[in-house]
mmCIF file of C-alpha atoms in Angstrom:
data_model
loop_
_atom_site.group_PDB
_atom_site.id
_atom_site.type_symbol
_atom_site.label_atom_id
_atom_site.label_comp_id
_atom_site.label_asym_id
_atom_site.label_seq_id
_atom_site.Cartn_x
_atom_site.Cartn_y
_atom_site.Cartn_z
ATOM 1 C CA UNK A 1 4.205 35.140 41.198
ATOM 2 C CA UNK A 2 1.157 34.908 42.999
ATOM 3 C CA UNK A 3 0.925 31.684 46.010
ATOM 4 C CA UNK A 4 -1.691 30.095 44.771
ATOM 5 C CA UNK A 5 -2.671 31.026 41.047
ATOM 6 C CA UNK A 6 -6.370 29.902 39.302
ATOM 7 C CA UNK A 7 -8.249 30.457 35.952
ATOM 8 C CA UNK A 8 -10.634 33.043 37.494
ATOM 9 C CA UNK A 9 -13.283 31.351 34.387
ATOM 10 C CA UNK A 10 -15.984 32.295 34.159
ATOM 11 C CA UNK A 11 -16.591 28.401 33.601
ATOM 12 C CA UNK A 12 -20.192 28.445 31.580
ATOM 13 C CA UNK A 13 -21.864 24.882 31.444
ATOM 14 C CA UNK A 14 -25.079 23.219 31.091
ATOM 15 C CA UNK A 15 -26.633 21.184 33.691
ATOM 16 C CA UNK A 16 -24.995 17.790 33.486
ATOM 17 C CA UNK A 17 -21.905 18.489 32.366
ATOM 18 C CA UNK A 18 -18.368 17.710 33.768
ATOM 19 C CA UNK A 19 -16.116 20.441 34.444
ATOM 20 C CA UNK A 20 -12.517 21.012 36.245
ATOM 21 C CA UNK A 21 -11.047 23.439 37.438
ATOM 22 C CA UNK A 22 -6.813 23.757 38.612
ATOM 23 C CA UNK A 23 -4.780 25.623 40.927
ATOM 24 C CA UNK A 24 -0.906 25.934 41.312
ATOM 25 C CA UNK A 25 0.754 27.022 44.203
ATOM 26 C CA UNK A 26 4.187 28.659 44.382
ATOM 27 C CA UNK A 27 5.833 27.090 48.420
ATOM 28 C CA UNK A 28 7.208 23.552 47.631
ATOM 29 C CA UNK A 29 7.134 23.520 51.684
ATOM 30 C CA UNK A 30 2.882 23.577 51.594
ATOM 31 C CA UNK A 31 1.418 21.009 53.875
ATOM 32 C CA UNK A 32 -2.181 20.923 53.394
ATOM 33 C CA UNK A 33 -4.634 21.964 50.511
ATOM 34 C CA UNK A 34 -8.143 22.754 50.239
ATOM 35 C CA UNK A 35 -10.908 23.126 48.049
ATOM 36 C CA UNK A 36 -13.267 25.724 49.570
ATOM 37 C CA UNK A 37 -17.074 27.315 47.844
ATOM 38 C CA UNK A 38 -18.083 31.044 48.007
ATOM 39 C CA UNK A 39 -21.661 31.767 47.364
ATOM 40 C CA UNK A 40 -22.377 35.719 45.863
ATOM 41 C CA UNK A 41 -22.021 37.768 48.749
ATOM 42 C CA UNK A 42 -21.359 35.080 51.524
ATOM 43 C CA UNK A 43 -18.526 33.633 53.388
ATOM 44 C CA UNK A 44 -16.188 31.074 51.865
ATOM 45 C CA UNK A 45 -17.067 27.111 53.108
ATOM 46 C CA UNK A 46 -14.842 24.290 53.091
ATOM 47 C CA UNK A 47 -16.338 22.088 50.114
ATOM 48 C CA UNK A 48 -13.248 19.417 50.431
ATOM 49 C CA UNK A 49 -9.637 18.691 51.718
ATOM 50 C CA UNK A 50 -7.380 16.964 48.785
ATOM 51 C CA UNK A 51 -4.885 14.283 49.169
ATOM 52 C CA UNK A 52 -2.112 13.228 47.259
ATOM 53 C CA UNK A 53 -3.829 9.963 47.044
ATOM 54 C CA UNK A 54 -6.837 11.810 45.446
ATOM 55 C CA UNK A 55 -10.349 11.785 47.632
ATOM 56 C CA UNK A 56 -13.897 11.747 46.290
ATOM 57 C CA UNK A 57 -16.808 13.114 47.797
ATOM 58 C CA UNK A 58 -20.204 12.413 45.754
ATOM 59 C CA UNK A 59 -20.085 14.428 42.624
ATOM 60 C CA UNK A 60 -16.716 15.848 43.393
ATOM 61 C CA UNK A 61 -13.163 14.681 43.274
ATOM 62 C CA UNK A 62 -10.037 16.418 43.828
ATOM 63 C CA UNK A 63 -6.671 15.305 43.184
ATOM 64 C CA UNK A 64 -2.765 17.037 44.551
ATOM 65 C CA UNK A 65 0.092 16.403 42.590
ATOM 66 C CA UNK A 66 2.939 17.209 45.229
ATOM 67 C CA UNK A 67 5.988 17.361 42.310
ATOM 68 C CA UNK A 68 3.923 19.468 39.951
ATOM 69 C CA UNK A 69 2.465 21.989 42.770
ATOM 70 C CA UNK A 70 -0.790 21.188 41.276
ATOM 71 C CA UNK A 71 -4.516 20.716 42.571
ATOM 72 C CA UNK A 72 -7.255 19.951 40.871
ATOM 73 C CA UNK A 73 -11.163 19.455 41.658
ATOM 74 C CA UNK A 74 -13.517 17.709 38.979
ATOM 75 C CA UNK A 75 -16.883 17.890 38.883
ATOM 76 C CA UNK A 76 -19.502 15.599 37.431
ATOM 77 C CA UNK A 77 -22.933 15.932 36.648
ATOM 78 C CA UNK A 78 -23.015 19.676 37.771
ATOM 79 C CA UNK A 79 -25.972 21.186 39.188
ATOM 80 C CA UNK A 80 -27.591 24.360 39.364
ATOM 81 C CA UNK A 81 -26.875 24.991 42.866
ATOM 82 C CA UNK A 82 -22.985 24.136 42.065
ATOM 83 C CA UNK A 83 -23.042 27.622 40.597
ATOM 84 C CA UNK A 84 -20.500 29.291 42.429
ATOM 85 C CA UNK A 85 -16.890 30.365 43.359
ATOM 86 C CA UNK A 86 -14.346 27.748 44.015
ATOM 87 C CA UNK A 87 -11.360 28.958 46.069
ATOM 88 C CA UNK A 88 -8.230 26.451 46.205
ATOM 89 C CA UNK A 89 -6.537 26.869 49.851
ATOM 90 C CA UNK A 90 -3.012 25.971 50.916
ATOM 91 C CA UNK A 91 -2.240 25.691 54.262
ATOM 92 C CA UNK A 92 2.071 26.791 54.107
ATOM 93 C CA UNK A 93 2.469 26.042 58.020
ATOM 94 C CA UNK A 94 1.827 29.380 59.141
ATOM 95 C CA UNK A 95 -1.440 30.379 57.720
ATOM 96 C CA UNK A 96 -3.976 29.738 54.969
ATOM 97 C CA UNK A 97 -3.284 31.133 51.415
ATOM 98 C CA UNK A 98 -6.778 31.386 49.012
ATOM 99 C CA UNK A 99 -6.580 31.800 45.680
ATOM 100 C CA UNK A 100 -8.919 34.220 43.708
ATOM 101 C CA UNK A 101 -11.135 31.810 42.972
ATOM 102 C CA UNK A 102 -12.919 30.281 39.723
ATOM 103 C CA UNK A 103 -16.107 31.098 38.785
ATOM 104 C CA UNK A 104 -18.804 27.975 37.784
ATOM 105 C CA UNK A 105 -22.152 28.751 36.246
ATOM 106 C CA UNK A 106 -24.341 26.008 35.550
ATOM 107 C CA UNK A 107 -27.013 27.046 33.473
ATOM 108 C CA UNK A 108 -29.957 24.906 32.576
ATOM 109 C CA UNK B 1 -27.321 30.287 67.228
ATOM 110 C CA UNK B 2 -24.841 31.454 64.423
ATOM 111 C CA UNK B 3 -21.216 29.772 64.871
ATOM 112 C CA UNK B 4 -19.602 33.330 63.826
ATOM 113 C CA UNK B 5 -20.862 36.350 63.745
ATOM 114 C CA UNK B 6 -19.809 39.450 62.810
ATOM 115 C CA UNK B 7 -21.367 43.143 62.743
ATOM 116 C CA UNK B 8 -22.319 44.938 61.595
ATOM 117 C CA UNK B 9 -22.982 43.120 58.193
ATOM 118 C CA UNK B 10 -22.996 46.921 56.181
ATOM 119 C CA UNK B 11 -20.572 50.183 57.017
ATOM 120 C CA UNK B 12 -20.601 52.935 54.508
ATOM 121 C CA UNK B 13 -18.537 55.828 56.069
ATOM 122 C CA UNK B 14 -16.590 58.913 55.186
ATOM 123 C CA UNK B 15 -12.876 58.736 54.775
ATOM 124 C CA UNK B 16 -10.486 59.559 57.429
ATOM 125 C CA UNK B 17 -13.494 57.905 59.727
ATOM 126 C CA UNK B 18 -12.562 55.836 62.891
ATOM 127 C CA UNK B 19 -14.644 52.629 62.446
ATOM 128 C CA UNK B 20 -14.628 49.035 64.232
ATOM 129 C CA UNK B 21 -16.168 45.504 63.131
ATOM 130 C CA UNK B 22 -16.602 42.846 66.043
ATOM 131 C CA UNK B 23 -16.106 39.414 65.590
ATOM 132 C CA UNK B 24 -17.605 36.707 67.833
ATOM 133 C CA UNK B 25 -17.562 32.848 67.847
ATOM 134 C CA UNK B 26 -19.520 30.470 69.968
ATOM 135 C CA UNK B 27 -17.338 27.213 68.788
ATOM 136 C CA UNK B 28 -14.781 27.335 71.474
ATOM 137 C CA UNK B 29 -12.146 27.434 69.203
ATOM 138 C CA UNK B 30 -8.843 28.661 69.896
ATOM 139 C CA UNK B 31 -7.641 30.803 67.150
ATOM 140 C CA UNK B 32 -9.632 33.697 65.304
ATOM 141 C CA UNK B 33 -8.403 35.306 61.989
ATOM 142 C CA UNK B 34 -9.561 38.569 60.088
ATOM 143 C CA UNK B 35 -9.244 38.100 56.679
ATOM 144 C CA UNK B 36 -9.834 41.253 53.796
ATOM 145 C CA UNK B 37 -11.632 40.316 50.404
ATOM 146 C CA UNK B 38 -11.000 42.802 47.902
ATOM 147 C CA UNK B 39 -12.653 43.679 44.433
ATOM 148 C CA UNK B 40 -11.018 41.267 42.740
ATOM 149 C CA UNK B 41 -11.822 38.539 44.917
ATOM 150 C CA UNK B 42 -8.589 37.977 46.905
ATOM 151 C CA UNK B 43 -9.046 36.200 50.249
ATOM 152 C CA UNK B 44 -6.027 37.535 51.578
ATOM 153 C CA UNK B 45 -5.146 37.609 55.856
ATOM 154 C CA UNK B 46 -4.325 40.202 57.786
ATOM 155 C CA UNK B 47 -4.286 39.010 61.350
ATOM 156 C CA UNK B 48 -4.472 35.872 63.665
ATOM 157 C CA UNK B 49 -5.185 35.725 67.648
ATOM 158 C CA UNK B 50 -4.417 32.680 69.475
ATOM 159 C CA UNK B 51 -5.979 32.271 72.590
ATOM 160 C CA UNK B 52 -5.947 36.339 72.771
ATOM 161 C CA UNK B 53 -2.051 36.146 71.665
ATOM 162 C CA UNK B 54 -1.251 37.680 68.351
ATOM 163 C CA UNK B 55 0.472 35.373 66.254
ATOM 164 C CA UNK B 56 -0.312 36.210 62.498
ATOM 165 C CA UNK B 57 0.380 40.246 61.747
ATOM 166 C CA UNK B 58 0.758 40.747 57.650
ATOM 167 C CA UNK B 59 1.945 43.490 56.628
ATOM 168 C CA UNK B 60 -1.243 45.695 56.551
ATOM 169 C CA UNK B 61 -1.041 49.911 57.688
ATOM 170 C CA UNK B 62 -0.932 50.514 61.466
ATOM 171 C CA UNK B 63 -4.087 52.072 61.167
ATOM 172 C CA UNK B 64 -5.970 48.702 61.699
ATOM 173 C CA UNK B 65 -5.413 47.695 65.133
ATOM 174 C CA UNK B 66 -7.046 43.750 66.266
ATOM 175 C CA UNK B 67 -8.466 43.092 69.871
ATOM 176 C CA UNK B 68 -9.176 40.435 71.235
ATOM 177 C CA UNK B 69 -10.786 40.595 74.811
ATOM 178 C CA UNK B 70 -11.308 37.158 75.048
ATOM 179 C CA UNK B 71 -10.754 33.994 73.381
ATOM 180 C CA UNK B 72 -14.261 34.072 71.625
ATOM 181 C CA UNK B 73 -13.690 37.489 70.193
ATOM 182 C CA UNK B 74 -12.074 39.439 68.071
ATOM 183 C CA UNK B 75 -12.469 43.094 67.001
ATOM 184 C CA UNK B 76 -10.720 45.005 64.087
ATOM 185 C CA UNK B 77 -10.399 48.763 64.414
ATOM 186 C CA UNK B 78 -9.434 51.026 61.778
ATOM 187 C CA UNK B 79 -8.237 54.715 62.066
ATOM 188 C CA UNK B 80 -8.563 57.349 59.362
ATOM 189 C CA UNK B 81 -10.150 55.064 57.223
ATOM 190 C CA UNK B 82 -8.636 55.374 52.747
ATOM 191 C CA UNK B 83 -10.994 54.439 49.784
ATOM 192 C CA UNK B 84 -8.601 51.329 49.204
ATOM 193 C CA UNK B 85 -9.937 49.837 52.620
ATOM 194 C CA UNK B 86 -13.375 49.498 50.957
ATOM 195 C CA UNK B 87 -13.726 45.403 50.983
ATOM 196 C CA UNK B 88 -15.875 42.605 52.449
ATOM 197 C CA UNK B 89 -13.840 41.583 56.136
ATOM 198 C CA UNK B 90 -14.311 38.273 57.075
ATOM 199 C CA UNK B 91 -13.538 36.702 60.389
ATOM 200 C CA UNK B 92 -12.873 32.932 60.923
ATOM 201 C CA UNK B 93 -11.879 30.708 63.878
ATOM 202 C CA UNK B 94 -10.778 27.366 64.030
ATOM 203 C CA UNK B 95 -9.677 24.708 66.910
ATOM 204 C CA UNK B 96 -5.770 24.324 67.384
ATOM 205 C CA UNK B 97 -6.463 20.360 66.899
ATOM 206 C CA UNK B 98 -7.908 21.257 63.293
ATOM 207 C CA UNK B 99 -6.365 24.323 62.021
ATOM 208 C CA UNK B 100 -7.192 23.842 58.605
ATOM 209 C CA UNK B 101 -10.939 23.937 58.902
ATOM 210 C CA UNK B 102 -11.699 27.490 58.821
ATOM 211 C CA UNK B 103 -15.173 28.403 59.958
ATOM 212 C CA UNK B 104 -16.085 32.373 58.659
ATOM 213 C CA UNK B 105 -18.237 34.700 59.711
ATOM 214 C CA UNK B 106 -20.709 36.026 57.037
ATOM 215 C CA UNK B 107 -18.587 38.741 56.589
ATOM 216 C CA UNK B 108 -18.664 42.659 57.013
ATOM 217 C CA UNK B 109 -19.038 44.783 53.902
ATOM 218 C CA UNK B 110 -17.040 47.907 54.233
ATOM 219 C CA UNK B 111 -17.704 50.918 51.700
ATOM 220 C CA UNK B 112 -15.991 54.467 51.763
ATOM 221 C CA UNK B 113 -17.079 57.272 50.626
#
């Protein structure tokens, strides 16, 4: 079983719509978890941490659910330039583990 | 002015090449990283320097060897270079006081032939 596991998508959606995407990760002992955005062809940038309590930034909100080993990142009103890869991270104490990513198009 | 840099951006080489990719970052942060994206999109790490110290060594062949010189770089070599190492390498650093905020390079795509 992989760490972290996603739904590579592709996610198609119209401009405007709500989408969400999850991630599962496999070490119970995980301490911190991330949502990060890849571009085509360009490095990965931290788009969010997530927190059990659930943290919203703008358009996007991602939740953790500690017992289920489950992350999730919602969002709203997508735009064109949200077209892109999301990678959910999880920091295990040593290092950082990345998923393979999901893939959002927006389209208008 | 770019935070990390990396070159060179392109290598297309033969196999069984000896080839190197430097890594540099003007943050002053503390630990660097070289991380290996594959074809299907893995982010997967390979090695981790702290403060020159190696601290992170996966289980990738002994024919990639990391250097770090000083605590703002950090240089990947690789010997006799195999198809399967064709990938984008990205480096990253980030500051002991916020290790989970990974900044990365813009990556170095690496083709052979």
């Amino acid at each position: 079983r992989k760490e972290v596991e996603q739904d590579p998508g592709p996610f198609n959606v119209p401009e405007g719509a709500t989408v969400a995407f999850n991630c599962t990760y496999s070490n119970s002992a995980s301490q911190s978890f991330f949502w990060y955005r890849q571009d085509c062809r360009k490095e990965p940038k931290l788009l969010m941490s997530v927190y059990s309590s659930g943290n919203e930034d703008g358009r996007f909100t991602a939740q953790l659910n500690r017992a289920s080993q489950y992350i999730s990142l919602l969002i709203r009103d997508s735009k064109l330039s949200d077209s892109a890869t999301y990678l959910c991270v999880v920091n295990n104490g040593n290092d950082m583990r990345f998923g393979a990513g999901t893939r959002l198009t927006v389209k208008p | 002015d770019t935070a990390v840099s990396q070159t060179p951006k392109y290598l297309v080489t033969q196999m069984g090449n000896d080839k190197s990719i430097k890594c540099e970052q003007n943050l002053g942060h503390d630990t660097m990283y070289w991380y290996k994206q594959d074809s299907k999109k893995f982010l997967k790490i390979m090695f981790s320097y702290n403060n020159k110290e190696l601290i992170i060594n996966e289980t990738v062949p002994n024919r990639f060897s990391p250097k770090s010189p000083d605590k703002a770089h950090l240089n990947l070599h690789i010997n006799s270079l195999e198809l399967g190492d064709s990938a984008v390498y990205f480096c990253a650093s980030t500051l002991n006081s916020r290790p989970d905020t990974q900044y990365f390079g813009p990556g170095t795509r690496l083709t052979v032939l």
